[in-house]
Amino acid sequence: MHTMEDLERKLDNLVKEPENFSLFNQVGVLLYKVKDWKNAELYFQRDYELNPADENTIYNYALLLHQQGQFHKASKLYQAYLEIDPLDKEVREKAGDCYYLLGEYEQAVRMYEKLQKE
Amino acid sequence: MVKKKLLSLCLITENDAKYLSNCLENMQEYVDEIIIVDRASRDLTSEIAQKFGANVYQKGWENDYSKAKNFCLNQAQGRWALFLQANEIISTQQLKELRQLLENPNVEGYLLYIDNFSQNYRITSPVQSLRLIRNRKEFQYKYKAFERIPDELLSNIKDSGIRIVQQPDLESSGDFDQLSLLLEKDLKKNPEDSYLQYMYGIELLNQQRFEESIKYLEKARQNVNFDYLFAPHLYKCLSWALISLERHENALDVLDEGIKNFPLYTDFLVLRGELKKQLKEYGEAIGDLEKGLKLRGKSNTMVPEPEINITVILETLGDIHEEVFNYHRALIYYQQAYELNKGNPQILYKIGNVVKKVNNTEILANLLQQSIEESNLQQLIVIMDILFQQREYHKVLAHLDNLESLLGKGEQTESIKASCYMMLGELKKAELSFSSILKESPFYNHMLLQRMEGYWIHGKWQKVRQVLKEMDEALSIENNIKALYHFLHQLLTEEEPQYRDLKDQEYEIVSTLMESFLWLGKVDKARLLIPLLQRGNEDKYINLGVLWAEQNDYQIIERIFGQISTKEKQLEFKQKVLEQFLGKEQIETAQKVISLGDKQPLGPLEYVVWSQGFIKKLKESLEEINQTMAPQTPAKPSKSLVAFYQFFALDKNAMNESSLELTTLELTCSKIHSEIGDFYRKAKKNQEAFSAFLRALQWQPLDNLAQEKIKEMFQENPNQFSKFLEEKNWFLEGSWFQHKQEFIDYILGVIDFRNQQFEKALASFHKIGKDETSYPLALAYIISSLWLTGKESEAERWLKEQSGPFEIVSKFFSICKGYALDRLNVGHQQFPYSELIRVEKERMG
């Protein structure tokens, strides 16, 4: 109930500030919480378009896509994230898993290799 | 300064002259003083005591053991006091150890074991084992009889490991009555005292007055403090009384509570295991006993120590495994039990019995050799007897010299020789040996009857008549036995006698005779004896059934079964007979036995009979089709896939303990993805795990394990994985599937097939078109579904219609075999202890 109220308030704010990428991200997170994956994806996508260099934005969007079976797109985003933060082990592992799901074993090996070295 | 004495030996005596010298002679060197409180003996007790330098105090008997013992303690000057009875001694070696125990500053008292070789076994409390105590003023005994220092005063009591050997005192039986009377008086005074309630309960238990015993033990249980020395023993006595009255549920409650409160007191586990065995809950029984065994193997800090020793646990485990046809395990446990208790010939007989079942003659040969080398006559006699019973007459004859060298040559060995020759048909040699046995000999009558049996089985009817006459003249042979032999002769000479009931001894004679006929292959003669044996005790029918199962004679089995009146015995009969048929691969007869009488759960056997019958029928179907099965070479993985797999295999945290890393040679695409799936599943990455198992099936579509994993995951989360499949975001590998939809149809068909929803499975497989590369797989599943739903002729028609593609036959066989393996796996989960199911799985796998 609390989440829904929060969501409505943030959507109202978004009408007033349509370029506020942070609001898009927050709405995406709330939609993710209520398992509205399709709309969460739209808001994360918009957030990413407005703010493509933000770690949180990329992480949330990639995670959702990975979970939704969009492994190709998710892997690209994990790569983008790792360019910003190459030492993030969790994302490196997720990227490796994503490449496995895509059948790109060489890329998966590369991810896990680095993970092991770290 | 005078050095304080270390150990005072304390005795309360009364007319103990008979034993006292022995006791004091044994003890005097190891104690620093001897204190004797004598209850006005009328014999030489006092003089003997003084001869050994004891301080003897004459004290009028006040019907109070505590008073006497406390008086003794007050006189004792040693730092430790050891209480013995005049009829008790301790071995010299152990006395040396006892002195060392006194050096331990942290212990206040030691328990000593009491070995009593009296024939009248009595339950005694561990409180009576507290014989060695620190001589403290505050340690004062309470109660008139079964005196005890209150637990509240005692701390740090240890087990000494020392054994007191108690001579059975034939004159002391009146003492127990006196003790009981004193105990009753104490209990009247202190009716809520848990110790007195418990002791009174034990006394009633010793008199086998179970109901009354339970009343007192139950009260004690409610009042007892768990820290009391006797508390675990109280629980044990109560459970024992309940078991004796077959109040199994109540006994289990007490045992459960005992296990919870005294986890190191393994007797509870053993008793519960024994009870579960009686209730035929074998898995739980094995679990309890194995746990008990493990705990006993560790250094046990429990005081008092459990009383049931490891040998008993091992033997009981052997018994259970033998009962459930786990002969290899049974043999291991019996051997271990025998190693620890070579004085028990019963275990050796059990070894002999199991050795025969597993056809391992080496063990007996080794034991025989060991007996000869160690000149162990008792073991040699038992092994020779086992060999004789197993009709290994040549082996018995070959080792008779060894027996003679230990036993001496005489009538006993001659009678063995005569029996062996008689059974082997070497009648002249048998007669020669028999002639050396005199008529007055204790072996004569037995041998006379043996001769008769020998002549019967070898068809020497003239000779039988002669021996019958000799038998009639022998006055010491009982008339009923003579009548039986005459009757048997009539029966075997094909006259039609009036059948009669048999007493136990007579039954044994007839049964052995029948076995001898069967052993010689004279089945017709053996069959003549059956009506006679069917008039015996029903308990004997199982052995009779097993003997005829060896002959694969279903008609007789059916006849015997028809005469068993209780469901329980019918079940036992069926199980024992079935096992025999399975061992001889007589699967059709086994199936007929299953259908005898009412349908009954037959445990592991049911799975094995089903599996063997299923595979036999399957093979017969394929023989008719006359197609051979083509072996397939699994695809080898790429270097990068192997490298990826190795990250998981090297990660010890991610690795399942039971999973073994695959060697490079074993690596196939399917196996790698399957293993990766396991790693991902353990890491709770379900999407990745599901994909990995799917990929394993893309390379090896009939992989039973990967199929099972897919089925399990799909069952756990049907919506998530249906959606995952339908969205088709995964990709295809391998050459079996060209289109995602055909793969989806295949997977859904496999899941339904494994759930035994064959109609639904058929619908999915039928969606895969003839032009698809996976069509042979779908077709094999369609045929298998038909076959498994009883439409065998339709299935066979489909198979025959396939021109050339042998792979369909091979796939059909593999799918059906997988189905049988799954069913065996269900059996394995239900009966994880079953050797029969494990062996069957291995045979099939």
mmCIF file of C-alpha atoms in Angstrom, chain B residues 517-643:
data_model
loop_
_atom_site.group_PDB
_atom_site.id
_atom_site.type_symbol
_atom_site.label_atom_id
_atom_site.label_comp_id
_atom_site.label_asym_id
_atom_site.label_seq_id
_atom_site.Cartn_x
_atom_site.Cartn_y
_atom_site.Cartn_z
ATOM 1 C CA PHE B 517 16.501 -85.788 -1.239
ATOM 2 C CA LEU B 518 16.474 -82.358 -2.869
ATOM 3 C CA TRP B 519 20.253 -82.097 -2.589
ATOM 4 C CA LEU B 520 20.575 -85.364 -4.477
ATOM 5 C CA GLY B 521 18.016 -84.197 -7.023
ATOM 6 C CA LYS B 522 15.429 -86.793 -5.972
ATOM 7 C CA VAL B 523 12.588 -84.320 -6.141
ATOM 8 C CA ASP B 524 9.808 -86.936 -6.338
ATOM 9 C CA LYS B 525 10.817 -88.507 -3.049
ATOM 10 C CA ALA B 526 11.164 -85.076 -1.463
ATOM 11 C CA ARG B 527 7.696 -84.188 -2.664
ATOM 12 C CA LEU B 528 6.268 -87.211 -0.830
ATOM 13 C CA LEU B 529 7.290 -85.647 2.463
ATOM 14 C CA ILE B 530 5.529 -82.333 1.917
ATOM 15 C CA PRO B 531 2.060 -83.280 3.194
ATOM 16 C CA LEU B 532 3.744 -84.366 6.378
ATOM 17 C CA LEU B 533 5.674 -81.120 6.735
ATOM 18 C CA GLN B 534 2.572 -79.095 5.993
ATOM 19 C CA ARG B 535 1.069 -80.424 9.183
ATOM 20 C CA GLY B 536 3.772 -78.793 11.269
ATOM 21 C CA ASN B 537 4.025 -75.400 12.839
ATOM 22 C CA GLU B 538 3.322 -72.539 10.407
ATOM 23 C CA ASP B 539 6.561 -70.844 11.507
ATOM 24 C CA LYS B 540 8.454 -73.555 9.634
ATOM 25 C CA TYR B 541 6.663 -72.923 6.335
ATOM 26 C CA ILE B 542 9.042 -70.147 5.359
ATOM 27 C CA ASN B 543 12.052 -72.449 5.267
ATOM 28 C CA LEU B 544 9.997 -75.034 3.456
ATOM 29 C CA GLY B 545 8.972 -72.429 0.891
ATOM 30 C CA VAL B 546 12.549 -71.267 0.388
ATOM 31 C CA LEU B 547 13.663 -74.868 -0.246
ATOM 32 C CA TRP B 548 11.035 -75.352 -2.923
ATOM 33 C CA ALA B 549 11.683 -71.935 -4.417
ATOM 34 C CA GLU B 550 15.212 -73.205 -5.023
ATOM 35 C CA GLN B 551 13.562 -75.933 -7.099
ATOM 36 C CA ASN B 552 11.438 -73.299 -8.886
ATOM 37 C CA ASP B 553 8.339 -75.312 -7.996
ATOM 38 C CA TYR B 554 5.519 -72.775 -7.953
ATOM 39 C CA GLN B 555 2.780 -75.335 -7.341
ATOM 40 C CA ILE B 556 4.238 -76.370 -4.010
ATOM 41 C CA ILE B 557 4.824 -72.742 -3.057
ATOM 42 C CA GLU B 558 1.183 -72.009 -3.804
ATOM 43 C CA ARG B 559 0.104 -75.017 -1.733
ATOM 44 C CA ILE B 560 2.198 -74.037 1.272
ATOM 45 C CA PHE B 561 1.057 -70.420 1.004
ATOM 46 C CA GLY B 562 -2.570 -71.546 1.078
ATOM 47 C CA GLN B 563 -2.023 -73.025 4.496
ATOM 48 C CA ILE B 564 -0.569 -69.925 6.126
ATOM 49 C CA SER B 565 -3.268 -68.336 8.203
ATOM 50 C CA THR B 566 -1.970 -64.885 9.205
ATOM 51 C CA LYS B 567 -1.342 -61.946 6.892
ATOM 52 C CA GLU B 568 1.932 -61.205 8.661
ATOM 53 C CA LYS B 569 3.310 -64.676 8.060
ATOM 54 C CA GLN B 570 2.005 -64.660 4.469
ATOM 55 C CA LEU B 571 3.960 -61.466 3.852
ATOM 56 C CA GLU B 572 7.115 -62.870 5.379
ATOM 57 C CA PHE B 573 6.708 -66.063 3.340
ATOM 58 C CA LYS B 574 6.240 -64.136 0.116
ATOM 59 C CA GLN B 575 9.303 -61.961 0.757
ATOM 60 C CA LYS B 576 11.631 -64.852 1.551
ATOM 61 C CA VAL B 577 10.403 -66.918 -1.392
ATOM 62 C CA LEU B 578 10.567 -63.967 -3.774
ATOM 63 C CA GLU B 579 14.141 -63.270 -2.853
ATOM 64 C CA GLN B 580 14.989 -66.836 -3.684
ATOM 65 C CA PHE B 581 13.300 -66.619 -7.094
ATOM 66 C CA LEU B 582 15.031 -63.338 -7.861
ATOM 67 C CA GLY B 583 18.397 -64.854 -7.028
ATOM 68 C CA LYS B 584 17.669 -67.548 -9.581
ATOM 69 C CA GLU B 585 16.324 -64.993 -12.091
ATOM 70 C CA GLN B 586 12.970 -66.786 -12.140
ATOM 71 C CA ILE B 587 11.141 -63.551 -12.686
ATOM 72 C CA GLU B 588 7.897 -64.982 -13.994
ATOM 73 C CA THR B 589 7.490 -67.228 -10.959
ATOM 74 C CA ALA B 590 8.356 -64.274 -8.744
ATOM 75 C CA GLN B 591 5.564 -62.279 -10.374
ATOM 76 C CA LYS B 592 3.151 -65.133 -9.683
ATOM 77 C CA VAL B 593 4.224 -65.203 -6.038
ATOM 78 C CA ILE B 594 3.474 -61.486 -5.719
ATOM 79 C CA SER B 595 -0.083 -62.106 -6.789
ATOM 80 C CA LEU B 596 -0.635 -64.864 -4.193
ATOM 81 C CA GLY B 597 -3.306 -63.927 -1.661
ATOM 82 C CA ASP B 598 -4.070 -60.308 -0.892
ATOM 83 C CA LYS B 599 -1.962 -57.532 -2.323
ATOM 84 C CA GLN B 600 0.650 -56.660 0.272
ATOM 85 C CA PRO B 601 3.458 -54.093 0.287
ATOM 86 C CA LEU B 602 6.602 -56.113 -0.261
ATOM 87 C CA GLY B 603 9.141 -53.356 0.330
ATOM 88 C CA PRO B 604 12.270 -53.185 -1.851
ATOM 89 C CA LEU B 605 11.488 -56.561 -3.420
ATOM 90 C CA GLU B 606 8.430 -55.119 -5.115
ATOM 91 C CA TYR B 607 10.584 -52.610 -6.999
ATOM 92 C CA VAL B 608 13.169 -55.183 -7.998
ATOM 93 C CA VAL B 609 10.616 -57.728 -9.221
ATOM 94 C CA TRP B 610 8.842 -55.014 -11.170
ATOM 95 C CA SER B 611 12.090 -53.744 -12.705
ATOM 96 C CA GLN B 612 13.373 -57.184 -13.703
ATOM 97 C CA GLY B 613 9.984 -58.109 -15.156
ATOM 98 C CA PHE B 614 9.787 -54.841 -17.036
ATOM 99 C CA ILE B 615 13.234 -55.149 -18.601
ATOM 100 C CA LYS B 616 12.653 -58.815 -19.481
ATOM 101 C CA LYS B 617 9.427 -57.982 -21.271
ATOM 102 C CA LEU B 618 11.084 -55.055 -23.013
ATOM 103 C CA LYS B 619 13.924 -57.215 -24.276
ATOM 104 C CA GLU B 620 11.506 -59.864 -25.488
ATOM 105 C CA SER B 621 9.610 -57.228 -27.471
ATOM 106 C CA LEU B 622 12.816 -56.041 -29.073
ATOM 107 C CA GLU B 623 13.903 -59.575 -29.925
ATOM 108 C CA GLU B 624 10.711 -59.984 -31.898
ATOM 109 C CA ILE B 625 11.486 -56.835 -33.834
ATOM 110 C CA ASN B 626 14.926 -58.207 -34.526
ATOM 111 C CA GLN B 627 16.785 -54.943 -34.665
ATOM 112 C CA THR B 628 20.119 -54.239 -33.055
ATOM 113 C CA MET B 629 20.821 -51.128 -31.124
ATOM 114 C CA ALA B 630 23.252 -48.606 -32.490
ATOM 115 C CA PRO B 631 25.748 -47.085 -30.076
ATOM 116 C CA GLN B 632 26.105 -43.313 -30.188
ATOM 117 C CA THR B 633 29.114 -41.097 -29.669
ATOM 118 C CA PRO B 634 28.393 -38.050 -27.540
ATOM 119 C CA ALA B 635 29.550 -34.638 -28.800
ATOM 120 C CA LYS B 636 32.817 -33.244 -27.462
ATOM 121 C CA PRO B 637 32.793 -29.714 -26.039
ATOM 122 C CA SER B 638 34.628 -26.616 -27.281
ATOM 123 C CA LYS B 639 37.742 -25.387 -25.444
ATOM 124 C CA SER B 640 35.975 -22.286 -24.176
ATOM 125 C CA LEU B 641 33.078 -24.305 -22.738
ATOM 126 C CA VAL B 642 35.535 -26.604 -20.962
ATOM 127 C CA ALA B 643 37.373 -23.549 -19.628
#
